[in-house]
Amino acid sequence: GIGADNDEATSVYVDGLPLDMTERQLETLFSQHGRCRKIKMYRDDNRKFKGDALVTYLKPGSVGAAIGNLTGLELVPGRRLTVSKADFSYRRKGQEGGDASSLRTVTLDELPEECEAANYPVLLLWNTYVSEQAASDPDFLTDLEADILQECCKFGRVRRVVTPETPTFAGAVAVTFEAPAGAAAAAQAMHGRWFDGRQISAEVRGKTGAAGGQPPPPPPPPPPPPNMFA
């Protein structure tokens, strides 16, 4: 059969496609560089195409040709294609253990203290980047955290975004939400999504009970002293 390793050797991730593009048009474009075995176009909750897709070729040699010839192509004014080799490493790590959400198991104690996992739900986004990217650009992690923050704020109030430095969390981003509902919604939306050529797996750790990590409200301020000159 065809497994994750075979898919990775023959697949490219593409972003920057026209939002009105059809699967037939996409196949026509990419089949110039080899026979396409399957195509997956990513859509939002309303089934609208988001402009990114996964193209899997029949032969590995087509991958380099597609990357070399289609990267930078401008199908829509001001919107250039980015074509990169797809990364399925999260599947290789989880192929013995069911779906992607079970790939890694971390305890509360393993989460960095700054995540406040004892009091708030923490969304872990695995396979978001590779260490070479962080090493080559001193601003990479800062920019990545800003991008993740912007995306996650759509689902609820975010307290902080961190990229833990310990080997356990290599390639992961941790997002601390105020409430479980936001963390759960973000996990559902981002699990399996593609980000810069890699497919993310998402899970929620930390405090996820009904209290939602909501701290108790502050005590009311003391009443003002009486006006002695009234």
mmCIF file of C-alpha atoms in Angstrom:
data_model
loop_
_atom_site.group_PDB
_atom_site.id
_atom_site.type_symbol
_atom_site.label_atom_id
_atom_site.label_comp_id
_atom_site.label_asym_id
_atom_site.label_seq_id
_atom_site.Cartn_x
_atom_site.Cartn_y
_atom_site.Cartn_z
ATOM 1 C CA GLY A 1 0.000 0.000 0.000
ATOM 2 C CA ILE A 2 0.880 3.674 -0.036
ATOM 3 C CA GLY A 3 1.770 5.121 3.335
ATOM 4 C CA ALA A 4 2.868 8.430 4.800
ATOM 5 C CA ASP A 5 6.474 8.038 3.647
ATOM 6 C CA ASN A 6 5.364 7.533 0.055
ATOM 7 C CA ASP A 7 2.973 10.486 0.233
ATOM 8 C CA GLU A 8 5.705 12.718 1.596
ATOM 9 C CA ALA A 9 8.090 11.811 -1.212
ATOM 10 C CA THR A 10 5.510 12.668 -3.860
ATOM 11 C CA SER A 11 3.524 15.566 -2.358
ATOM 12 C CA VAL A 12 3.777 19.340 -2.477
ATOM 13 C CA TYR A 13 1.958 21.947 -0.431
ATOM 14 C CA VAL A 14 0.894 25.032 -2.374
ATOM 15 C CA ASP A 15 -0.428 28.358 -1.117
ATOM 16 C CA GLY A 16 -1.417 31.571 -2.879
ATOM 17 C CA LEU A 17 -3.940 30.009 -5.261
ATOM 18 C CA PRO A 18 -6.917 32.002 -6.575
ATOM 19 C CA LEU A 19 -9.904 31.606 -4.269
ATOM 20 C CA ASP A 20 -12.194 30.778 -7.208
ATOM 21 C CA MET A 21 -9.933 28.052 -8.577
ATOM 22 C CA THR A 22 -11.493 24.648 -9.264
ATOM 23 C CA GLU A 23 -9.936 21.246 -8.652
ATOM 24 C CA ARG A 24 -9.822 20.620 -12.399
ATOM 25 C CA GLN A 25 -7.903 23.879 -12.951
ATOM 26 C CA LEU A 26 -5.502 23.003 -10.146
ATOM 27 C CA GLU A 27 -4.873 19.567 -11.607
ATOM 28 C CA THR A 28 -4.299 21.060 -15.049
ATOM 29 C CA LEU A 29 -1.710 23.440 -13.624
ATOM 30 C CA PHE A 30 0.233 20.851 -11.645
ATOM 31 C CA SER A 31 -0.074 17.965 -14.098
ATOM 32 C CA GLN A 32 2.278 19.867 -16.412
ATOM 33 C CA HIS A 33 5.052 18.448 -14.228
ATOM 34 C CA GLY A 34 3.768 14.911 -13.734
ATOM 35 C CA ARG A 35 0.665 12.822 -13.281
ATOM 36 C CA CYS A 36 -1.321 13.805 -10.165
ATOM 37 C CA ARG A 37 -2.485 10.927 -7.973
ATOM 38 C CA LYS A 38 -4.706 13.009 -5.678
ATOM 39 C CA ILE A 39 -5.479 16.614 -4.808
ATOM 40 C CA LYS A 40 -6.838 18.059 -1.581
ATOM 41 C CA MET A 41 -8.096 21.646 -1.563
ATOM 42 C CA TYR A 42 -8.461 23.159 1.910
ATOM 43 C CA ARG A 43 -11.747 24.868 2.728
ATOM 44 C CA ASP A 44 -13.159 26.819 5.648
ATOM 45 C CA ASP A 45 -16.239 25.927 7.691
ATOM 46 C CA ASN A 46 -18.443 27.380 4.949
ATOM 47 C CA ARG A 47 -16.759 25.158 2.334
ATOM 48 C CA LYS A 48 -15.088 28.126 0.695
ATOM 49 C CA PHE A 49 -11.642 27.464 -0.764
ATOM 50 C CA LYS A 50 -8.905 29.064 1.349
ATOM 51 C CA GLY A 51 -6.238 29.239 -1.380
ATOM 52 C CA ASP A 52 -4.013 26.353 -0.279
ATOM 53 C CA ALA A 53 -3.876 22.722 -1.331
ATOM 54 C CA LEU A 54 -1.965 19.459 -1.172
ATOM 55 C CA VAL A 55 -0.992 17.889 -4.487
ATOM 56 C CA THR A 56 0.278 14.302 -4.525
ATOM 57 C CA TYR A 57 2.063 13.072 -7.655
ATOM 58 C CA LEU A 58 2.483 9.549 -8.923
ATOM 59 C CA LYS A 59 6.282 9.855 -9.043
ATOM 60 C CA PRO A 60 8.743 11.641 -6.701
ATOM 61 C CA GLY A 61 10.538 13.368 -9.584
ATOM 62 C CA SER A 62 7.527 15.571 -10.208
ATOM 63 C CA VAL A 63 7.936 17.273 -6.822
ATOM 64 C CA GLY A 64 11.151 19.108 -7.697
ATOM 65 C CA ALA A 65 9.817 20.106 -11.100
ATOM 66 C CA ALA A 66 6.660 21.595 -9.588
ATOM 67 C CA ILE A 67 8.586 23.492 -6.910
ATOM 68 C CA GLY A 68 11.118 24.831 -9.413
ATOM 69 C CA ASN A 69 8.640 25.898 -12.066
ATOM 70 C CA LEU A 70 5.585 27.028 -10.119
ATOM 71 C CA THR A 71 7.039 28.813 -7.085
ATOM 72 C CA GLY A 72 6.525 32.562 -7.497
ATOM 73 C CA LEU A 73 3.958 32.173 -10.276
ATOM 74 C CA GLU A 74 1.443 35.008 -10.086
ATOM 75 C CA LEU A 75 -1.998 33.722 -11.008
ATOM 76 C CA VAL A 76 -3.689 36.665 -9.287
ATOM 77 C CA PRO A 77 -2.118 40.141 -9.257
ATOM 78 C CA GLY A 78 -0.121 40.566 -6.056
ATOM 79 C CA ARG A 79 -0.558 36.929 -4.977
ATOM 80 C CA ARG A 80 2.366 34.605 -5.762
ATOM 81 C CA LEU A 81 2.381 30.861 -5.372
ATOM 82 C CA THR A 82 4.522 29.226 -2.722
ATOM 83 C CA VAL A 83 5.197 25.572 -3.472
ATOM 84 C CA SER A 84 7.122 23.399 -1.021
ATOM 85 C CA LYS A 85 7.711 19.743 -0.280
ATOM 86 C CA ALA A 86 5.032 18.485 2.093
ATOM 87 C CA ASP A 87 6.102 17.398 5.582
ATOM 88 C CA PHE A 88 4.266 14.410 7.083
ATOM 89 C CA SER A 89 6.630 13.874 10.001
ATOM 90 C CA TYR A 90 3.769 14.066 12.506
ATOM 91 C CA ARG A 91 2.240 10.985 10.864
ATOM 92 C CA ARG A 92 5.439 8.956 11.113
ATOM 93 C CA LYS A 93 5.632 9.694 14.837
ATOM 94 C CA GLY A 94 1.999 8.745 15.362
ATOM 95 C CA GLN A 95 1.515 5.808 13.024
ATOM 96 C CA GLU A 96 1.540 3.380 15.965
ATOM 97 C CA GLY A 97 -0.937 5.332 18.040
ATOM 98 C CA GLY A 98 -4.107 6.265 16.191
ATOM 99 C CA ASP A 99 -4.982 9.782 15.141
ATOM 100 C CA ALA A 100 -2.747 12.803 15.257
ATOM 101 C CA SER A 101 -4.182 14.074 18.517
ATOM 102 C CA SER A 102 -2.525 11.168 20.336
ATOM 103 C CA LEU A 103 0.937 11.745 18.926
ATOM 104 C CA ARG A 104 2.474 13.152 22.067
ATOM 105 C CA THR A 105 1.476 12.945 25.672
ATOM 106 C CA VAL A 106 2.817 15.609 27.999
ATOM 107 C CA THR A 107 2.071 16.024 31.655
ATOM 108 C CA LEU A 108 1.089 19.240 33.352
ATOM 109 C CA ASP A 109 4.500 19.432 34.989
ATOM 110 C CA GLU A 110 6.274 19.298 31.639
ATOM 111 C CA LEU A 111 4.600 22.451 30.356
ATOM 112 C CA PRO A 112 6.676 25.607 30.875
ATOM 113 C CA GLU A 113 5.677 27.620 33.918
ATOM 114 C CA GLU A 114 4.917 30.656 31.777
ATOM 115 C CA CYS A 115 2.064 28.707 30.125
ATOM 116 C CA GLU A 116 0.114 28.845 33.435
ATOM 117 C CA ALA A 117 -1.211 25.367 32.704
ATOM 118 C CA ALA A 118 -2.353 24.826 36.290
ATOM 119 C CA ASN A 119 -4.895 27.625 35.907
ATOM 120 C CA TYR A 120 -5.667 27.886 32.171
ATOM 121 C CA PRO A 121 -6.140 25.638 29.135
ATOM 122 C CA VAL A 122 -3.099 25.414 26.857
ATOM 123 C CA LEU A 123 -3.355 24.639 23.150
ATOM 124 C CA LEU A 124 -0.286 22.794 21.843
ATOM 125 C CA LEU A 125 0.388 23.077 18.119
ATOM 126 C CA TRP A 126 2.884 20.398 17.062
ATOM 127 C CA ASN A 127 5.008 20.349 13.894
ATOM 128 C CA THR A 128 4.653 24.103 13.412
ATOM 129 C CA TYR A 129 8.320 24.742 12.554
ATOM 130 C CA VAL A 130 11.726 23.097 12.444
ATOM 131 C CA SER A 131 14.785 24.096 14.452
ATOM 132 C CA GLU A 132 16.720 25.127 11.352
ATOM 133 C CA GLN A 133 14.254 27.947 10.740
ATOM 134 C CA ALA A 134 14.726 29.347 14.241
ATOM 135 C CA ALA A 135 18.507 29.020 14.010
ATOM 136 C CA SER A 136 18.762 30.859 10.691
ATOM 137 C CA ASP A 137 16.623 33.874 11.640
ATOM 138 C CA PRO A 138 16.791 35.536 15.091
ATOM 139 C CA ASP A 139 13.328 37.036 14.576
ATOM 140 C CA PHE A 140 11.690 33.822 13.356
ATOM 141 C CA LEU A 141 10.128 32.696 16.637
ATOM 142 C CA THR A 142 8.898 36.191 17.490
ATOM 143 C CA ASP A 143 7.235 36.501 14.093
ATOM 144 C CA LEU A 144 5.804 32.990 14.380
ATOM 145 C CA GLU A 145 4.279 33.721 17.786
ATOM 146 C CA ALA A 146 2.705 36.894 16.389
ATOM 147 C CA ASP A 147 1.174 34.956 13.480
ATOM 148 C CA ILE A 148 -0.199 32.270 15.793
ATOM 149 C CA LEU A 149 -1.601 34.891 18.171
ATOM 150 C CA GLN A 150 -3.430 36.640 15.352
ATOM 151 C CA GLU A 151 -4.988 33.363 14.237
ATOM 152 C CA CYS A 152 -5.919 32.079 17.694
ATOM 153 C CA CYS A 153 -7.566 35.331 18.782
ATOM 154 C CA LYS A 154 -10.383 34.436 16.395
ATOM 155 C CA PHE A 155 -11.459 31.691 18.805
ATOM 156 C CA GLY A 156 -11.246 33.377 22.185
ATOM 157 C CA ARG A 157 -9.171 35.537 24.464
ATOM 158 C CA VAL A 158 -5.490 34.533 24.476
ATOM 159 C CA ARG A 159 -3.268 35.187 27.472
ATOM 160 C CA ARG A 160 0.060 34.365 25.865
ATOM 161 C CA VAL A 161 1.842 32.481 23.076
ATOM 162 C CA VAL A 162 5.211 30.826 23.720
ATOM 163 C CA THR A 163 7.605 28.535 21.850
ATOM 164 C CA PRO A 164 9.014 26.235 24.556
ATOM 165 C CA GLU A 165 12.751 25.675 24.243
ATOM 166 C CA THR A 166 12.973 22.172 25.731
ATOM 167 C CA PRO A 167 13.503 19.194 23.369
ATOM 168 C CA THR A 168 10.144 17.735 24.410
ATOM 169 C CA PHE A 169 8.429 20.626 22.629
ATOM 170 C CA ALA A 170 10.661 20.838 19.552
ATOM 171 C CA GLY A 171 8.664 22.444 16.740
ATOM 172 C CA ALA A 172 5.705 23.195 19.001
ATOM 173 C CA VAL A 173 3.919 26.411 19.905
ATOM 174 C CA ALA A 174 1.933 26.718 23.145
ATOM 175 C CA VAL A 175 -1.082 29.040 23.294
ATOM 176 C CA THR A 176 -2.661 29.817 26.669
ATOM 177 C CA PHE A 177 -6.361 30.681 26.458
ATOM 178 C CA GLU A 178 -8.550 32.300 29.090
ATOM 179 C CA ALA A 179 -11.291 29.676 28.727
ATOM 180 C CA PRO A 180 -11.597 26.057 27.549
ATOM 181 C CA ALA A 181 -14.160 26.883 24.869
ATOM 182 C CA GLY A 182 -11.671 29.042 22.987
ATOM 183 C CA ALA A 183 -8.894 26.478 23.252
ATOM 184 C CA ALA A 184 -11.194 23.672 22.084
ATOM 185 C CA ALA A 185 -12.491 25.683 19.131
ATOM 186 C CA ALA A 186 -8.945 26.597 18.079
ATOM 187 C CA ALA A 187 -7.799 22.976 18.372
ATOM 188 C CA GLN A 188 -10.677 21.773 16.231
ATOM 189 C CA ALA A 189 -10.004 24.406 13.576
ATOM 190 C CA MET A 190 -6.218 24.026 13.463
ATOM 191 C CA HIS A 191 -5.760 20.272 13.816
ATOM 192 C CA GLY A 192 -4.662 18.920 10.447
ATOM 193 C CA ARG A 193 -4.160 22.358 8.900
ATOM 194 C CA TRP A 194 -1.114 23.118 6.808
ATOM 195 C CA PHE A 195 1.306 25.793 7.909
ATOM 196 C CA ASP A 196 4.375 26.655 5.820
ATOM 197 C CA GLY A 197 4.401 23.206 4.214
ATOM 198 C CA ARG A 198 3.882 21.222 7.415
ATOM 199 C CA GLN A 199 0.688 19.690 8.745
ATOM 200 C CA ILE A 200 -0.110 20.738 12.293
ATOM 201 C CA SER A 201 -1.517 18.484 14.991
ATOM 202 C CA ALA A 202 -3.290 20.183 17.885
ATOM 203 C CA GLU A 203 -4.200 19.142 21.413
ATOM 204 C CA VAL A 204 -5.358 20.889 24.580
ATOM 205 C CA ARG A 205 -3.587 20.432 27.911
ATOM 206 C CA GLY A 206 -3.619 22.321 31.196
ATOM 207 C CA LYS A 207 -6.786 23.229 33.082
ATOM 208 C CA THR A 208 -9.759 22.299 30.944
ATOM 209 C CA GLY A 209 -12.515 21.890 33.562
ATOM 210 C CA ALA A 210 -15.757 23.776 33.753
ATOM 211 C CA ALA A 211 -14.102 26.571 35.659
ATOM 212 C CA GLY A 212 -12.232 27.169 32.446
ATOM 213 C CA GLY A 213 -9.166 28.582 34.044
ATOM 214 C CA GLN A 214 -11.117 31.670 34.845
ATOM 215 C CA PRO A 215 -9.530 33.333 37.855
ATOM 216 C CA PRO A 216 -11.884 34.462 40.589
ATOM 217 C CA PRO A 217 -13.064 38.026 40.186
ATOM 218 C CA PRO A 218 -11.119 40.620 42.160
ATOM 219 C CA PRO A 219 -12.714 41.769 45.396
ATOM 220 C CA PRO A 220 -14.775 44.942 45.121
ATOM 221 C CA PRO A 221 -12.942 48.129 46.026
ATOM 222 C CA PRO A 222 -13.509 49.432 49.553
ATOM 223 C CA PRO A 223 -16.177 52.096 49.882
ATOM 224 C CA PRO A 224 -14.879 55.668 49.868
ATOM 225 C CA PRO A 225 -14.473 57.310 53.251
ATOM 226 C CA PRO A 226 -17.379 59.516 54.282
ATOM 227 C CA ASN A 227 -17.134 63.173 53.400
ATOM 228 C CA MET A 228 -16.499 64.868 56.731
ATOM 229 C CA PHE A 229 -17.403 68.256 55.298
ATOM 230 C CA ALA A 230 -20.841 67.347 53.912
#
